[in-house]
Amino acid sequence: MTTLLHIDASARPGLSGTHAHGSHSRRLGHRFVTTWRAARPQDEVIYRDIGATPPGHVTGEWIASGYTPPAEREPWMHAVLAESDALIAELRRADVLVIGVPMYNFGMPAPLKSWIDNIVRIGATFDFDRSRENPYVPLLAERHRRTVLLSSCGSSGYGPGGFQAQMDLLTPGIASPLALLGLTEVHSVAIEHAEDPGDLLDRSIAEALDRVDALVGELQAS
Ligand SMILES: Cc1cc2nc3c(=O)[nH]c(=O)nc-3n(C[C@H](O)[C@H](O)[C@H](O)COP(=O)(O)O)c2cc1C
């Protein structure tokens, strides 16, 4: 059995094409998971709507707790880290991480940054070993996990070779911390022109949905 961890990060509820003012990135995530389950109904899907319920921010107490060795933690430290523990446990269970994410101001929405800040934790998902040339040790590399980034943006040209590719802080902002943990395989599908309803947006949605369907087939076959 394969386990999918499906995360939605849009502040907008509902799906574009179905609900008024619905989210394009939620639509792609919904399409990915329903297409996956149609072929593999036995697989498990863990769902987190962090757009609706954002994880807590990292605080001074969080940092003090996270950097205290587990055996030395006081009860309040375990309480502070409880949400991080739960989010990390979900990620550990997952074989495929599916993230539906809008572009906000060239990067990711704050709730997704909070999720990343909660799952990137020393001693839990990565370690630091000064004796190595690269001191970072990924702790989620014990088996291969794949990441699927399903994004939406109002403009266009953020992809490799695009006219504003250097402005894309979304993809590297997510891919870099995941690579630190050992999740190095990232597949991206984006809807562009979301702020310009018309032919360009319609075509972009149709192409993105086709790419999602194809990607599900590729991942299930490999
Ligand atoms: C707060 C905010 C910031 C945005 N910043 C950008 C941006 O930097 N670049 C861009 O192309 N579109 C930007 N957009 C447009 C969104 O990326 C676009 O509407 C996208 O479809 C939102 O995702 P969703 O449909 O899943 O909610 C922004 C939208 C909002 C609400």
XYZ file of C-alpha atoms and ligand atoms in Angstrom:
253
model
C 0.000 0.000 0.000
C 1.159 3.519 -0.823
C 0.437 6.440 1.498
C -0.219 9.917 0.131
C 0.084 12.999 2.314
C -2.087 15.643 0.649
C -1.625 19.229 1.811
C -3.698 22.220 0.689
C -2.232 25.649 1.362
C -4.576 28.044 -0.426
C -6.441 30.562 1.696
C -9.352 30.129 -0.726
C -11.842 27.363 0.025
C -13.470 25.366 -2.764
C -12.281 24.250 -6.168
C -12.063 26.404 -9.263
C -14.468 25.197 -11.948
C -16.818 23.902 -9.259
C -17.182 26.660 -6.670
C -17.359 30.431 -7.176
C -13.921 31.981 -6.423
C -12.574 28.482 -5.791
C -8.861 27.687 -5.652
C -6.909 26.463 -8.686
C -4.232 24.756 -6.604
C -6.890 22.911 -4.585
C -8.426 21.806 -7.899
C -5.097 20.311 -9.028
C -4.572 18.543 -5.695
C -8.114 17.189 -5.742
C -7.594 15.968 -9.322
C -4.312 14.266 -8.410
C -5.759 12.418 -5.430
C -9.042 11.374 -7.089
C -7.174 10.143 -10.184
C -4.730 8.254 -7.968
C -7.492 6.646 -5.900
C -9.509 5.696 -8.982
C -6.636 3.399 -10.005
C -5.488 2.429 -6.492
C -8.451 2.612 -4.074
C -6.543 0.600 -1.466
C -3.994 3.398 -0.939
C -4.135 5.619 2.114
C -4.584 9.398 1.900
C -3.717 11.640 4.841
C -5.175 15.122 4.353
C -4.112 18.416 5.946
C -5.888 21.643 5.042
C -3.286 24.065 6.344
C -4.853 26.895 4.342
C -7.898 26.575 6.606
C -6.009 25.556 9.762
C -2.425 26.865 9.694
C 0.171 25.227 11.938
C 1.637 27.371 14.696
C 4.686 29.527 14.065
C 8.093 28.663 15.439
C 8.538 30.474 18.771
C 11.359 30.880 21.275
C 9.868 28.022 23.308
C 9.716 25.841 20.187
C 13.407 26.449 19.434
C 14.478 25.830 23.040
C 12.465 22.588 23.062
C 13.619 21.370 19.654
C 17.286 21.929 20.471
C 17.049 20.172 23.850
C 17.901 16.439 23.529
C 14.661 14.406 23.853
C 15.756 12.668 27.080
C 16.342 16.046 28.747
C 13.083 17.707 27.691
C 10.745 18.945 30.369
C 7.010 18.181 30.072
C 6.206 21.659 28.735
C 8.756 21.129 25.949
C 6.991 17.975 24.781
C 3.735 19.938 24.763
C 5.286 22.739 22.690
C 6.558 20.187 20.147
C 3.354 18.129 19.997
C 2.101 19.693 16.758
C 5.533 19.357 15.138
C 5.635 15.688 16.258
C 2.240 15.031 14.639
C 3.195 16.734 11.353
C 6.504 14.867 11.209
C 4.760 11.541 11.920
C 2.437 12.145 8.943
C 5.371 12.961 6.686
C 7.231 9.836 7.843
C 4.221 7.685 6.913
C 3.964 9.234 3.445
C 5.402 7.786 0.254
C 4.089 10.617 -1.917
C 3.786 14.183 -0.664
C 1.203 16.177 -2.655
C 1.217 19.930 -2.011
C -1.401 22.237 -3.501
C 0.066 25.718 -3.166
C -0.687 29.208 -4.488
C 2.058 31.719 -5.230
C 1.780 34.690 -2.884
C 4.273 37.507 -3.478
C 6.579 35.196 -5.431
C 6.797 32.641 -2.637
C 4.663 30.273 -0.608
C 1.778 31.278 1.704
C 2.706 31.720 5.378
C 0.824 28.565 6.537
C 2.981 26.383 4.289
C 6.119 28.079 5.617
C 4.871 27.283 9.124
C 4.349 23.660 8.115
C 7.920 23.504 6.762
C 9.280 25.163 9.914
C 7.511 22.481 11.964
C 8.759 19.501 9.964
C 12.387 20.603 9.569
C 13.654 19.731 13.046
C 17.138 18.827 14.194
C 17.398 15.303 15.556
C 13.978 14.460 14.131
C 14.139 14.964 10.351
C 17.754 16.068 9.855
C 20.973 15.965 11.820
C 24.166 17.973 11.950
C 27.513 16.164 11.942
C 30.568 18.446 11.989
C 32.899 15.596 10.996
C 31.377 15.524 7.503
C 32.250 17.927 4.679
C 28.514 18.480 4.242
C 27.427 18.387 7.880
C 23.719 17.991 7.128
C 22.381 14.451 7.450
C 18.900 13.764 6.053
C 16.820 11.569 8.371
C 13.970 10.874 5.936
C 16.141 9.167 3.336
C 15.590 5.645 4.697
C 13.152 5.100 1.828
C 12.387 6.959 -1.376
C 9.674 9.594 -1.094
C 8.340 11.679 -3.944
C 7.001 15.209 -3.864
C 4.360 16.655 -6.187
C 4.042 20.453 -6.207
C 0.730 21.607 -7.660
C 0.769 25.381 -7.818
C -1.143 28.301 -9.215
C -0.035 31.840 -10.000
C -1.667 34.943 -11.363
C 1.037 35.673 -13.906
C 3.321 33.395 -15.953
C 6.960 32.872 -16.920
C 8.195 31.495 -13.581
C 9.269 28.114 -15.004
C 12.826 27.262 -16.137
C 13.758 29.644 -18.980
C 10.693 31.830 -18.356
C 10.925 35.623 -18.495
C 10.736 35.917 -14.719
C 12.136 32.543 -13.686
C 14.465 34.276 -11.213
C 11.409 35.612 -9.353
C 10.176 32.122 -8.456
C 10.841 31.745 -4.741
C 8.031 29.210 -4.408
C 9.659 26.116 -5.934
C 13.139 26.480 -4.361
C 11.555 27.624 -1.085
C 9.817 24.253 -0.813
C 12.288 21.983 -2.631
C 15.390 23.099 -0.684
C 14.168 22.297 2.847
C 12.623 19.025 1.637
C 15.978 18.053 0.071
C 17.640 18.697 3.429
C 15.408 15.956 4.857
C 16.081 13.541 1.994
C 13.090 14.236 -0.282
C 14.933 15.054 -3.485
C 12.469 13.990 -6.198
C 10.117 16.876 -6.991
C 7.524 17.031 -9.774
C 5.851 20.366 -10.518
C 2.648 21.265 -12.335
C 1.405 24.866 -12.398
C -1.670 26.759 -13.507
C -0.630 30.174 -14.838
C -2.589 33.324 -15.773
C -5.006 32.914 -12.865
C -5.469 36.678 -12.636
C -6.263 36.956 -16.356
C -9.455 34.948 -16.975
C -9.838 34.009 -20.634
C -8.266 31.766 -23.230
C -4.782 31.722 -21.693
C -6.117 30.649 -18.289
C -8.507 28.103 -19.793
C -5.674 26.544 -21.777
C -3.341 26.550 -18.791
C -5.952 24.783 -16.642
C -6.610 22.153 -19.310
C -2.887 21.501 -19.789
C -2.250 21.318 -16.050
C -5.088 18.829 -15.524
C -3.715 16.669 -18.367
C -0.224 16.830 -16.856
C -1.590 15.811 -13.444
C -3.323 12.790 -14.983
C -0.131 11.828 -16.824
C 1.988 12.309 -13.705
C -0.272 10.018 -11.675
C 0.207 7.330 -14.333
C 3.995 7.804 -14.356
C 4.324 7.682 -10.571
C 2.073 4.656 -10.240
C 4.031 2.845 -12.952
C 7.444 3.534 -11.405
C -1.871 37.668 -1.462
C -1.663 37.270 -2.894
C -0.412 37.409 -3.463
C -0.198 37.013 -4.794
N 1.057 37.113 -5.333
C 1.274 36.695 -6.604
C 2.585 36.751 -7.175
O 3.561 37.129 -6.564
N 2.739 36.328 -8.461
C 1.698 35.846 -9.197
O 1.896 35.453 -10.353
N 0.441 35.763 -8.664
C 0.219 36.177 -7.393
N -1.043 36.073 -6.846
C -2.096 35.417 -7.610
C -2.271 33.983 -7.123
O -1.072 33.263 -7.224
C -3.364 33.276 -7.932
O -4.595 33.937 -7.739
C -3.500 31.806 -7.587
O -4.442 31.221 -8.424
C -3.906 31.602 -6.117
O -3.986 30.232 -5.827
P -5.385 29.512 -5.558
O -6.191 29.699 -6.830
O -5.045 28.098 -5.295
O -6.032 30.201 -4.392
C -1.276 36.497 -5.546
C -2.537 36.374 -4.949
C -2.744 36.756 -3.651
C -4.098 36.595 -3.042
